[in-house]
mmCIF file of N, CA and C in Angstrom:
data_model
loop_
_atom_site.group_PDB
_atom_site.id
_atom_site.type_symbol
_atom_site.label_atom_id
_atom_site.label_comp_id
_atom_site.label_asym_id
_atom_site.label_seq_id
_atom_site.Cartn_x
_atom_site.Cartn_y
_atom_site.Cartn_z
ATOM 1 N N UNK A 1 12.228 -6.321 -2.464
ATOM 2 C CA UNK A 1 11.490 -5.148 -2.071
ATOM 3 C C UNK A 1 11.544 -5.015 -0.564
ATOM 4 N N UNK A 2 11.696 -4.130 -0.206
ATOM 5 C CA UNK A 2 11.546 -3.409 1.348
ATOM 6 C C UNK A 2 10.817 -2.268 1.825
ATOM 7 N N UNK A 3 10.429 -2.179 3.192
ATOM 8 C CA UNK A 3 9.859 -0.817 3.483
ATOM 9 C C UNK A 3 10.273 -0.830 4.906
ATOM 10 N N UNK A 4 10.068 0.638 5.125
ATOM 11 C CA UNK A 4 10.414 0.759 6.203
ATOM 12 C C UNK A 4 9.278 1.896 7.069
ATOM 13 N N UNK A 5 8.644 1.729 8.455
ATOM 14 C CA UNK A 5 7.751 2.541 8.833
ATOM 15 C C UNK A 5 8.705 3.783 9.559
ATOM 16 N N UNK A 6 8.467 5.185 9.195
ATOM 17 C CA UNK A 6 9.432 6.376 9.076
ATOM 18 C C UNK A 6 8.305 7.235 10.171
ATOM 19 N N UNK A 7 9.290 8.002 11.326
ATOM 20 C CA UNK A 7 8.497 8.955 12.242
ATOM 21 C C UNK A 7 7.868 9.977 11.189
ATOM 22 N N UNK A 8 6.741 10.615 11.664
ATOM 23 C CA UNK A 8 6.231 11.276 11.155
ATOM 24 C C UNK A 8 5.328 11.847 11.973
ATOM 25 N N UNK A 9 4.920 13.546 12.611
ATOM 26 C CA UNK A 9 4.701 14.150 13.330
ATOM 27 C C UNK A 9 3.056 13.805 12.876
ATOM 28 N N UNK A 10 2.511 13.691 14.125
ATOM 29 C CA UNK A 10 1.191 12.552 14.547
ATOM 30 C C UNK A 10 0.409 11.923 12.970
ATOM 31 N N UNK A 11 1.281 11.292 12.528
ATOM 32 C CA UNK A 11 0.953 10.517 11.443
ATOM 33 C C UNK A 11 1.625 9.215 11.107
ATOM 34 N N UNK A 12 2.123 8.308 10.374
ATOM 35 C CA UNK A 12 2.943 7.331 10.124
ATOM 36 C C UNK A 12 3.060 7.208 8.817
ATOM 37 N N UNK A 13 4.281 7.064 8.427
ATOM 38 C CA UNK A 13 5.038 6.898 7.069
ATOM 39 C C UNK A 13 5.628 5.670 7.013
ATOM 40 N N UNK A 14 5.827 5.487 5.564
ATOM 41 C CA UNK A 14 6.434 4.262 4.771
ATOM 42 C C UNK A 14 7.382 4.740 3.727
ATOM 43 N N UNK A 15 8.762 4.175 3.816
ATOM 44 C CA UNK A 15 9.176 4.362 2.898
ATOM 45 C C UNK A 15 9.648 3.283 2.124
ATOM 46 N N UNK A 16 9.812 2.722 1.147
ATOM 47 C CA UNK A 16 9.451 1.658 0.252
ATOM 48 C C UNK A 16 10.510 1.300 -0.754
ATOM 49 N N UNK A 17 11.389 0.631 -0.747
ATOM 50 C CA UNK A 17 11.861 0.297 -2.606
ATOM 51 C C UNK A 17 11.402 -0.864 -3.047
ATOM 52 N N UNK A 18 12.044 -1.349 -4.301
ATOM 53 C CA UNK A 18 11.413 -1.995 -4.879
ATOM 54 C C UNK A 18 12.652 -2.629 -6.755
ATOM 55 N N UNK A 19 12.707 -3.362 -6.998
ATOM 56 C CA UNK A 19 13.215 -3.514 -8.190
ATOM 57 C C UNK A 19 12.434 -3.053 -9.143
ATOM 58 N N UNK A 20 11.177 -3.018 -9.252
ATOM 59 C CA UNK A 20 10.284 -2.272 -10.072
ATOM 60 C C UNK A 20 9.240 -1.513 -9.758
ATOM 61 N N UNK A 21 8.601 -1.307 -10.174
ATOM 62 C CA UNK A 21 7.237 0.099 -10.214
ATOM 63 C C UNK A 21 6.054 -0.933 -9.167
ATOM 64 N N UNK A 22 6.274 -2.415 -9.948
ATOM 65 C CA UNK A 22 5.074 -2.943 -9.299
ATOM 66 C C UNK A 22 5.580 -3.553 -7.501
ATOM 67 N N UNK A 23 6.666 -3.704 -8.066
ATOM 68 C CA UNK A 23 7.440 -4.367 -6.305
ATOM 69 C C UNK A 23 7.168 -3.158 -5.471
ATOM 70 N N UNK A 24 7.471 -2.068 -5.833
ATOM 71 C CA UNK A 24 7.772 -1.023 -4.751
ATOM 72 C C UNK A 24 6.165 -0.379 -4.432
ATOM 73 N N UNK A 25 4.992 -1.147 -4.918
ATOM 74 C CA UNK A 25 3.385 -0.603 -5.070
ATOM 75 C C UNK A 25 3.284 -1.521 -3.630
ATOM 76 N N UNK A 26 3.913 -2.902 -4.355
ATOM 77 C CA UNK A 26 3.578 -3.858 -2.953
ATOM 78 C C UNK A 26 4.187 -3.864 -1.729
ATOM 79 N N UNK A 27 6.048 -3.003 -1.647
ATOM 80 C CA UNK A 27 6.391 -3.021 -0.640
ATOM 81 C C UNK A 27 5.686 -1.744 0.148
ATOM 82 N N UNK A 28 5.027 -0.870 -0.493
ATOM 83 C CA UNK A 28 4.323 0.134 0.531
ATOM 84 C C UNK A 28 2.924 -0.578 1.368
ATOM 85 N N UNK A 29 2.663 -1.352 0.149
ATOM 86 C CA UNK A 29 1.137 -1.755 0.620
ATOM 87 C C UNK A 29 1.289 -2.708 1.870
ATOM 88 N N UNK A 30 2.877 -3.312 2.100
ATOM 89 C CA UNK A 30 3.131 -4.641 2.803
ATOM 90 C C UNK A 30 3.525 -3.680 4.484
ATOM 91 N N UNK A 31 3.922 -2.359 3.930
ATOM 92 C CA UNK A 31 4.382 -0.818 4.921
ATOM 93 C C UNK A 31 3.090 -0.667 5.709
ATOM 94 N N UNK A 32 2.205 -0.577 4.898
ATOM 95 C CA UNK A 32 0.740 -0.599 5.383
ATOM 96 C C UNK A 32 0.245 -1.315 6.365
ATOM 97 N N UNK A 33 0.349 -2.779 5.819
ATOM 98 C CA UNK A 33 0.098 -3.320 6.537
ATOM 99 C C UNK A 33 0.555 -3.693 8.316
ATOM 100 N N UNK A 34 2.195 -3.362 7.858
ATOM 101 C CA UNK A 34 3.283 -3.510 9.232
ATOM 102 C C UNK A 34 2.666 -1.886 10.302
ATOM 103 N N UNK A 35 2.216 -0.647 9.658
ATOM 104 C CA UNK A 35 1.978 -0.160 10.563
ATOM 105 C C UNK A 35 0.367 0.111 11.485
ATOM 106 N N UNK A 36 -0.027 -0.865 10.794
ATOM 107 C CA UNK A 36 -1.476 -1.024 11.781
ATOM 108 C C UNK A 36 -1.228 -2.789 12.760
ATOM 109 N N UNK A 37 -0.552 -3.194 12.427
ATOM 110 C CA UNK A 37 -0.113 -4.856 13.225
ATOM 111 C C UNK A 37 1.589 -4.749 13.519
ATOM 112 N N UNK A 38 1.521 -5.776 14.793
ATOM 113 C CA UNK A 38 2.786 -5.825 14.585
ATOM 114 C C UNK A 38 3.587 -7.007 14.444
ATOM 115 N N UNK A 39 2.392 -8.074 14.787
ATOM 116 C CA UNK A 39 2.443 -10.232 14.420
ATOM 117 C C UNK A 39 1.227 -10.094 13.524
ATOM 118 N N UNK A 40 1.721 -10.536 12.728
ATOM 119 C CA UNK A 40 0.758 -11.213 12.003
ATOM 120 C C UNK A 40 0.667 -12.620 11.593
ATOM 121 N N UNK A 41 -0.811 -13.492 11.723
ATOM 122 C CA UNK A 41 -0.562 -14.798 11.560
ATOM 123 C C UNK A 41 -0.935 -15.308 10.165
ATOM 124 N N UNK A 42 -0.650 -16.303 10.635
ATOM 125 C CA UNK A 42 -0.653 -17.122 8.950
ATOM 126 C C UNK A 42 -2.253 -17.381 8.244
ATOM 127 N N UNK A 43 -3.216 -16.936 9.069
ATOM 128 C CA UNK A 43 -4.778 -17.266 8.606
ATOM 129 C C UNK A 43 -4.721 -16.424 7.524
ATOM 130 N N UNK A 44 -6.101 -16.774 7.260
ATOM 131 C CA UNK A 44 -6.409 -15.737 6.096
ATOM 132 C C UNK A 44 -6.117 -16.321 4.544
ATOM 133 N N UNK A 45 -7.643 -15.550 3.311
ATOM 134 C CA UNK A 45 -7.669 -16.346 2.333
ATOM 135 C C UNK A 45 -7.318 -15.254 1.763
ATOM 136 N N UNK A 46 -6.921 -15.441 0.380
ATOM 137 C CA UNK A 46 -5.961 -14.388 -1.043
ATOM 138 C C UNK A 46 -7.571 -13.706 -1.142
ATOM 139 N N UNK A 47 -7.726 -12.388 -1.726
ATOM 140 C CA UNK A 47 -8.824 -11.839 -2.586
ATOM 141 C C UNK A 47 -8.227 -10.856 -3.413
ATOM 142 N N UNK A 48 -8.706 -10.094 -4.611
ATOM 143 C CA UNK A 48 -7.905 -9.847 -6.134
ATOM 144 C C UNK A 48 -8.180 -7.877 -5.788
ATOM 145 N N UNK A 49 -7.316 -7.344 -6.012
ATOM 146 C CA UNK A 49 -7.615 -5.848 -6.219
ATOM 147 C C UNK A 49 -7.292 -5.390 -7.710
ATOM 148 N N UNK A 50 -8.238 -4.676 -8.126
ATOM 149 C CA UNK A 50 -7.891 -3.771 -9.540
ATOM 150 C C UNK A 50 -8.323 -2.199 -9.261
ATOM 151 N N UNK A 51 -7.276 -1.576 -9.387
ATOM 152 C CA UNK A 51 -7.593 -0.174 -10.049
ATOM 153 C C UNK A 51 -7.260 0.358 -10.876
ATOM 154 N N UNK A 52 -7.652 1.721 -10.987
ATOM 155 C CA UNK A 52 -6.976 1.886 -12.393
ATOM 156 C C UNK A 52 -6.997 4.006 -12.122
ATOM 157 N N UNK A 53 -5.842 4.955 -12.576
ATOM 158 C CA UNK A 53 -6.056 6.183 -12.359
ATOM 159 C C UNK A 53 -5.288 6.891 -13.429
ATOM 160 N N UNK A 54 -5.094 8.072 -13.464
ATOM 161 C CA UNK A 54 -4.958 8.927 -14.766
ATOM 162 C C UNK A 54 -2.835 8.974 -14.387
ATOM 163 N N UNK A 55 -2.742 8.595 -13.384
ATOM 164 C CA UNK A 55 -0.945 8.721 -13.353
ATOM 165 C C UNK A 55 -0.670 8.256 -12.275
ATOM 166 N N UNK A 56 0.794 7.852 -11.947
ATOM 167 C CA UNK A 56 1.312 6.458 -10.929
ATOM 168 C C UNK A 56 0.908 7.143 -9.284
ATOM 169 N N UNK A 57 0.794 8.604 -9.353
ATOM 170 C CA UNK A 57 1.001 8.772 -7.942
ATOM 171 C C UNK A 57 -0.548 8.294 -7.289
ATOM 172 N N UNK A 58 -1.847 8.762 -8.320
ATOM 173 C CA UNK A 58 -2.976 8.522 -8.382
ATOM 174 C C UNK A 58 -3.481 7.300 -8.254
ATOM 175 N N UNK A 59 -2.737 6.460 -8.453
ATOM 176 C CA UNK A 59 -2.493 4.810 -8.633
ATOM 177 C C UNK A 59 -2.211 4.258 -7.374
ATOM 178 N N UNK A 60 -1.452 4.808 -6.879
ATOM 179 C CA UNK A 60 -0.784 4.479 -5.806
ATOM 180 C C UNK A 60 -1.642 4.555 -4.529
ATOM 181 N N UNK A 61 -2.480 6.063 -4.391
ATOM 182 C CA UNK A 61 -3.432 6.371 -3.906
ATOM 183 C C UNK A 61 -4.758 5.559 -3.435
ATOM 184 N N UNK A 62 -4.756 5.935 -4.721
ATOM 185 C CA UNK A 62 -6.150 4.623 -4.793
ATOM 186 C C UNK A 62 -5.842 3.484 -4.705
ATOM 187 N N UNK A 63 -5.027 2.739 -4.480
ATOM 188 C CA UNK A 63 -4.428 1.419 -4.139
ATOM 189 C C UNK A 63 -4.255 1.242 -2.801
ATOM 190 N N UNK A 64 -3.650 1.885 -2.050
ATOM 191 C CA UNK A 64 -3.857 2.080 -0.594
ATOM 192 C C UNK A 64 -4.827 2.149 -0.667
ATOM 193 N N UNK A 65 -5.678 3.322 -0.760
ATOM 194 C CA UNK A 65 -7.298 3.666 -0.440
ATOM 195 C C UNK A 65 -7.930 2.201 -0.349
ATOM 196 N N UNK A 66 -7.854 1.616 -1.598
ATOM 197 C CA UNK A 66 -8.663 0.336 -1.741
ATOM 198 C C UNK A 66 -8.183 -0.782 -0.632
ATOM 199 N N UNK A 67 -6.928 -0.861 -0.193
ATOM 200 C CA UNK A 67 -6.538 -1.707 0.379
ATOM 201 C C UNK A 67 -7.274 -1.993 2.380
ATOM 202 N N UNK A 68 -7.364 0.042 2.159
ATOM 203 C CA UNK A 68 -7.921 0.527 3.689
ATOM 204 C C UNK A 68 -9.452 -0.086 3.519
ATOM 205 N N UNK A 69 -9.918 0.191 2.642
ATOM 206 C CA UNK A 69 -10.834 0.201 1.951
ATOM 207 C C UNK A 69 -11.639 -1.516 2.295
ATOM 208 N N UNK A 70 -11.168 -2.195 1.742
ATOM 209 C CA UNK A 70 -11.277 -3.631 1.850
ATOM 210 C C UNK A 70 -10.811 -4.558 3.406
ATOM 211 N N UNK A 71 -10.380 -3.361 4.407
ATOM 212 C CA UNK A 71 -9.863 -3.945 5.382
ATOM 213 C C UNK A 71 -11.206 -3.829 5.932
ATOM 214 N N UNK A 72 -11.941 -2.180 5.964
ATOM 215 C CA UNK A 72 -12.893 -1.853 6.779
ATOM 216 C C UNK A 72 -14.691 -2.819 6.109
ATOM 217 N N UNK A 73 -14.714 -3.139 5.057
ATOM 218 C CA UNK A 73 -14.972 -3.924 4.291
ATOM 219 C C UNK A 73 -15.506 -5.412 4.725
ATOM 220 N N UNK A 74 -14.128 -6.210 4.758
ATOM 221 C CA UNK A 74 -14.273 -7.503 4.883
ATOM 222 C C UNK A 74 -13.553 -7.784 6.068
ATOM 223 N N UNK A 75 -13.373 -6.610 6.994
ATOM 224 C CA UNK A 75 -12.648 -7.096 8.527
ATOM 225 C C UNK A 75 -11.684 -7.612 8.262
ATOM 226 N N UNK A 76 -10.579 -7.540 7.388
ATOM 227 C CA UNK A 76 -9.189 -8.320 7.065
ATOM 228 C C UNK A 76 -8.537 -7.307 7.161
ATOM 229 N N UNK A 77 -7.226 -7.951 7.775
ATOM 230 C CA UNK A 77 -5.837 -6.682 7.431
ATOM 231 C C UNK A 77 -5.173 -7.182 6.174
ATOM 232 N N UNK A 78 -5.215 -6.539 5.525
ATOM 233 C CA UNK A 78 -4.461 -6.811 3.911
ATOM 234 C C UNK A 78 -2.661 -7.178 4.198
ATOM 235 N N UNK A 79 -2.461 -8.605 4.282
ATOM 236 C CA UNK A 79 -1.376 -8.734 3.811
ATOM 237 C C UNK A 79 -0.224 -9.457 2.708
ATOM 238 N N UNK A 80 1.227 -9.674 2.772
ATOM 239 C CA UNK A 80 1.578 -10.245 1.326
ATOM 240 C C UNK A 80 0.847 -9.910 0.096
ATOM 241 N N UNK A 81 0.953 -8.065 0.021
ATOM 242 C CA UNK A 81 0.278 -7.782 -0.838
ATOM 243 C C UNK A 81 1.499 -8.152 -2.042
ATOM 244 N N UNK A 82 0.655 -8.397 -3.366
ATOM 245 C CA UNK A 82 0.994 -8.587 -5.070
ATOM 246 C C UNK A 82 -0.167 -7.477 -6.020
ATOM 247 N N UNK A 83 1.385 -6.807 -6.508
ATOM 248 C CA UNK A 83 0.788 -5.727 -7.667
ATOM 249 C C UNK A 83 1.563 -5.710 -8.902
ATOM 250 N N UNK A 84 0.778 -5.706 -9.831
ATOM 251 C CA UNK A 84 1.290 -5.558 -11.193
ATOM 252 C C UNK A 84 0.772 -3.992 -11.187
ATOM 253 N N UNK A 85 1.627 -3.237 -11.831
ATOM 254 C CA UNK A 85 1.624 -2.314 -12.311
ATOM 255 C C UNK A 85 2.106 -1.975 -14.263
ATOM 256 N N UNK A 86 0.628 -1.188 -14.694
ATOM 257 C CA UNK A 86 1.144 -0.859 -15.901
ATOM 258 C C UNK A 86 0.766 0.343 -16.621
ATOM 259 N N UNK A 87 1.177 0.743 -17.590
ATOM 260 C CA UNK A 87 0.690 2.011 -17.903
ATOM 261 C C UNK A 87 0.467 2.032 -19.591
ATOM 262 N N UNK A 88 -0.608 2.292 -19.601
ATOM 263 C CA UNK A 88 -0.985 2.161 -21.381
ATOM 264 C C UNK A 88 -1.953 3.395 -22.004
ATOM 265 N N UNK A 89 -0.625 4.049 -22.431
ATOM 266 C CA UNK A 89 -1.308 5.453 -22.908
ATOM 267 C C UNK A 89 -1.775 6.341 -21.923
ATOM 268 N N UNK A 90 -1.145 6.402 -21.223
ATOM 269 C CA UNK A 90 -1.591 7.205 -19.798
ATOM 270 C C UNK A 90 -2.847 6.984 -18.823
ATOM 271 N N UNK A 91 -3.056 5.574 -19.375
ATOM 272 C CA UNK A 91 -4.353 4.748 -18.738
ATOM 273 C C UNK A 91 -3.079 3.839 -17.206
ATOM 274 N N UNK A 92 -3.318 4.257 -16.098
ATOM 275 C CA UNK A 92 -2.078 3.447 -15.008
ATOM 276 C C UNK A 92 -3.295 2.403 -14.527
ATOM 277 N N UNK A 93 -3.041 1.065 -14.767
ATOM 278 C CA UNK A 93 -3.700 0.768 -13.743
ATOM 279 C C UNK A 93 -2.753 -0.893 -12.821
ATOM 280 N N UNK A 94 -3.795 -1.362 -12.256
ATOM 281 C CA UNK A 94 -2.917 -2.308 -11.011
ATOM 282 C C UNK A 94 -3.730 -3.200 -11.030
ATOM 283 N N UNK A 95 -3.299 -4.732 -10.733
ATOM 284 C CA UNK A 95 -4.272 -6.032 -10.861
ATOM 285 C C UNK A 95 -2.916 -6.349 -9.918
ATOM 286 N N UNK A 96 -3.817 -6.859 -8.363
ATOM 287 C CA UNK A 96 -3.059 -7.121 -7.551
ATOM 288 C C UNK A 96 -4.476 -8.500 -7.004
ATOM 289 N N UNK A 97 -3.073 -8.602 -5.706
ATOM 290 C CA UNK A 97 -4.351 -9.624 -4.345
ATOM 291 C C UNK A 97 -3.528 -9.340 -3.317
ATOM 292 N N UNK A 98 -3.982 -9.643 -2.201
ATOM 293 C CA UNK A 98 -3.460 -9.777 -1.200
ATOM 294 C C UNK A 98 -4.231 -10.806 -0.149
ATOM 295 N N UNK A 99 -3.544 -11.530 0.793
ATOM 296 C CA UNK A 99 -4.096 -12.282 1.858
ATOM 297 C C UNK A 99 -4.349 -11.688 3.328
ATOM 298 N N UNK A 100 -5.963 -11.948 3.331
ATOM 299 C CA UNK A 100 -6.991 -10.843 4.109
ATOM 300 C C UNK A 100 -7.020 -11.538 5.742
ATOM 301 N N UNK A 101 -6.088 -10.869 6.391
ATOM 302 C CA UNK A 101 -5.921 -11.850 7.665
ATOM 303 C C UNK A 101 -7.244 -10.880 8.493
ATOM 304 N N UNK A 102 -8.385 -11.884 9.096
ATOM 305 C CA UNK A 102 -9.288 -11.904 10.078
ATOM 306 C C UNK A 102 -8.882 -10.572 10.833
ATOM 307 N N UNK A 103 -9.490 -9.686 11.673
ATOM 308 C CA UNK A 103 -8.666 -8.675 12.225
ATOM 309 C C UNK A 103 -9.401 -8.694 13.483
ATOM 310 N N UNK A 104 -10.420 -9.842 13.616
ATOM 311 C CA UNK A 104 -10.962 -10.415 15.274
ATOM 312 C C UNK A 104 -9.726 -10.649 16.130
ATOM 313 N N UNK A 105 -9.750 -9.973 16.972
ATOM 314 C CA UNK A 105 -8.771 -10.669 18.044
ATOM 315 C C UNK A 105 -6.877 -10.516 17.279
ATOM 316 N N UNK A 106 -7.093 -9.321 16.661
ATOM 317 C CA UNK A 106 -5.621 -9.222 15.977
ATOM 318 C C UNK A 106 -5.396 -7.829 16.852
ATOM 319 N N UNK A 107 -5.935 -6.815 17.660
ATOM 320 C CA UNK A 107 -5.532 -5.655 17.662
ATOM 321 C C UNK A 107 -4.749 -4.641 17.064
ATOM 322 N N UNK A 108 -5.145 -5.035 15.608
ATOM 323 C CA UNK A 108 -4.778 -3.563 14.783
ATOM 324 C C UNK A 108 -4.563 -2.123 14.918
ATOM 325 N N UNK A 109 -3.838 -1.524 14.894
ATOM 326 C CA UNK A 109 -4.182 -0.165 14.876
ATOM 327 C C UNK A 109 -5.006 0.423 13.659
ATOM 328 N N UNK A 110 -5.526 1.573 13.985
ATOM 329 C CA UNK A 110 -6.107 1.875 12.511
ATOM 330 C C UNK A 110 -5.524 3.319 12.101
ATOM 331 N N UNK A 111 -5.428 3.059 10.741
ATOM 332 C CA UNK A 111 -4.735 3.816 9.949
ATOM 333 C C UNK A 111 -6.065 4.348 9.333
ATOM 334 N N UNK A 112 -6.069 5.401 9.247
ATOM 335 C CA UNK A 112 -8.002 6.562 8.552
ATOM 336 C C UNK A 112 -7.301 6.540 7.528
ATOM 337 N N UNK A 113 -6.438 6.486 6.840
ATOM 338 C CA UNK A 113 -6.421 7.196 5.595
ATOM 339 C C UNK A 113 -5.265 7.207 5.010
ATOM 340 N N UNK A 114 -4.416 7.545 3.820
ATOM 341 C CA UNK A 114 -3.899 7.503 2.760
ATOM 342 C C UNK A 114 -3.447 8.769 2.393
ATOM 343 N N UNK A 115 -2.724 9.756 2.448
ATOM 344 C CA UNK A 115 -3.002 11.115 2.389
ATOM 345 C C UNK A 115 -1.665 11.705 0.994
ATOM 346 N N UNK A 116 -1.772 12.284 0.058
ATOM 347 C CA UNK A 116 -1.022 12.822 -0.597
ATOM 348 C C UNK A 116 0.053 13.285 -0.047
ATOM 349 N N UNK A 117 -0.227 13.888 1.315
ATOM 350 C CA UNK A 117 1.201 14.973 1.724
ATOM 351 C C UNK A 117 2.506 14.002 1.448
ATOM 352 N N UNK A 118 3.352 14.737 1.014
ATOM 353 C CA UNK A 118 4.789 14.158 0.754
ATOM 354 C C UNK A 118 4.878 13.409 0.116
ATOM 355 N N UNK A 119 3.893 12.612 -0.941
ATOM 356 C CA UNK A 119 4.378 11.490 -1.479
ATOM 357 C C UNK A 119 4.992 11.301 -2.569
ATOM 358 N N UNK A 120 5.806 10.476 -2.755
ATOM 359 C CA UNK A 120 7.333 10.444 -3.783
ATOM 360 C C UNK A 120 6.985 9.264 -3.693
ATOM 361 N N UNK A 121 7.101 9.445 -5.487
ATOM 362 C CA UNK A 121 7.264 7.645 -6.141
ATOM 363 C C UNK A 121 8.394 8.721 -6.981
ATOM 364 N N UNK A 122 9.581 7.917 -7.062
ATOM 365 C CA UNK A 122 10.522 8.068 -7.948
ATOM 366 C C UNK A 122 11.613 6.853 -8.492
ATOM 367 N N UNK A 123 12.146 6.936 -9.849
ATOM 368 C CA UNK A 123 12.776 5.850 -9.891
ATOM 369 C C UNK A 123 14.637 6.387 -9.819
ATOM 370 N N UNK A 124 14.864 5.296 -9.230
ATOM 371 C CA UNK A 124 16.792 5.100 -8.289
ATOM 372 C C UNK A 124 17.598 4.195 -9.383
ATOM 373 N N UNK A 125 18.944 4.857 -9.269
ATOM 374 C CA UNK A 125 19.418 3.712 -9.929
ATOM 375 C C UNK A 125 19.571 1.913 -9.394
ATOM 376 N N UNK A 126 18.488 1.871 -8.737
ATOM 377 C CA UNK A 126 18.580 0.635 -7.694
ATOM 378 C C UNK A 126 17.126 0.010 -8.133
ATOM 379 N N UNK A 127 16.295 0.774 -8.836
ATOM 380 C CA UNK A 127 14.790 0.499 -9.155
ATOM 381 C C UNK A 127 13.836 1.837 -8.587
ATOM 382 N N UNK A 128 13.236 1.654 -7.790
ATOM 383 C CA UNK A 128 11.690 2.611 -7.522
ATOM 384 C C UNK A 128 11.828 2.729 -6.047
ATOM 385 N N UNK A 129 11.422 3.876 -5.268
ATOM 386 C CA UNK A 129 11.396 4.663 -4.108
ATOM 387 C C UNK A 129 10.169 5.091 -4.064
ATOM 388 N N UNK A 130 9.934 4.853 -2.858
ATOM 389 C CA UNK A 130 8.118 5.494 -2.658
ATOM 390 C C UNK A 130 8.182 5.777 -1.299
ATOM 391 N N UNK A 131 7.444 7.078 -0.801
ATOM 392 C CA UNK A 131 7.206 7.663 0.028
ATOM 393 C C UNK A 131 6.099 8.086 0.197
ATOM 394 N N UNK A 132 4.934 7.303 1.480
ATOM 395 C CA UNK A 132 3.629 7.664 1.525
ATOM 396 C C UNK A 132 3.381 8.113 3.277
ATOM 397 N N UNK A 133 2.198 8.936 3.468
ATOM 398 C CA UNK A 133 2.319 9.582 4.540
ATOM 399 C C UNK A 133 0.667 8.619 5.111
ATOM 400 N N UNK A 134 0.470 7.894 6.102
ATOM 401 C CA UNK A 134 -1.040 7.757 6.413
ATOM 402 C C UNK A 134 -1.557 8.843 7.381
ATOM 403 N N UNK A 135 -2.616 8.580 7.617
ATOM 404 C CA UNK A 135 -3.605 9.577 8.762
ATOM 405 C C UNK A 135 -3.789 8.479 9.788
ATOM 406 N N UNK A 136 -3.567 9.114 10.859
ATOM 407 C CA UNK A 136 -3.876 7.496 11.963
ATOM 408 C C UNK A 136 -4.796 8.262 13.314
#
């Protein structure tokens, strides 16, 4: 899985693959993380994320959300994020973790938000493509 942080007119983007649905959840979320830090150290303990939404893009959403979510939260920058992704009967949901690095003395940037504009989850003959836009 890979991502990559993409210009984006006063905003910041990620664009993401992945061998599967759930790799390419975590290489955005790992996108996430690369565009509010730019070292990150090795501190920091694992904690568990679940959501759950009515379809993958919604999923995706709220997965970031939660991730911003849990930074502002527990003062951690969410990284080496892990997501399972699944979908059962049009029930999508995600049972992930990630390791919550301290964000004392890290100078983060902050990312406000998670925003629908532009976003593409699609699948490649290579696996899954994702394209998310933040608010910064």
């Amino acid at each position: 899985m890979t991502y990559a942080l993409r210009e984006h007119t006063a905003d910041v983007a990620v664009e993401a693959t992945g061998k599967s649905l759930s790799a390419v959840f975590a290489a955005v979320a790992d996108g996430l993380a690369a565009a509010m830090c730019d070292d990150i150290p090795d501190a920091g303990e694992r904690f568990d994320i679940e959501v759950s939404a009515e379809n993958r893009e919604a999923l995706l959403f709220d997965y970031l959300d939660e991730l911003i979510y849990e930074r502002d939260v527990r003062a951690v920058l969410p990284v080496e994020n892990e997501a399972s992704v699944h979908d059962a009967n049009g029930e999508w949901t995600l049972a992930g973790s990630a390791r919550g690095v301290p964000l004392s003395g890290l100078g983060a940037r902050e990312i406000k938000a998670v925003t629908y504009s532009e976003m593409a989850i699609e699948e490649t003959a290579d696996g899954w493509r994702a394209y998310v836009v933040f608010d910064v």
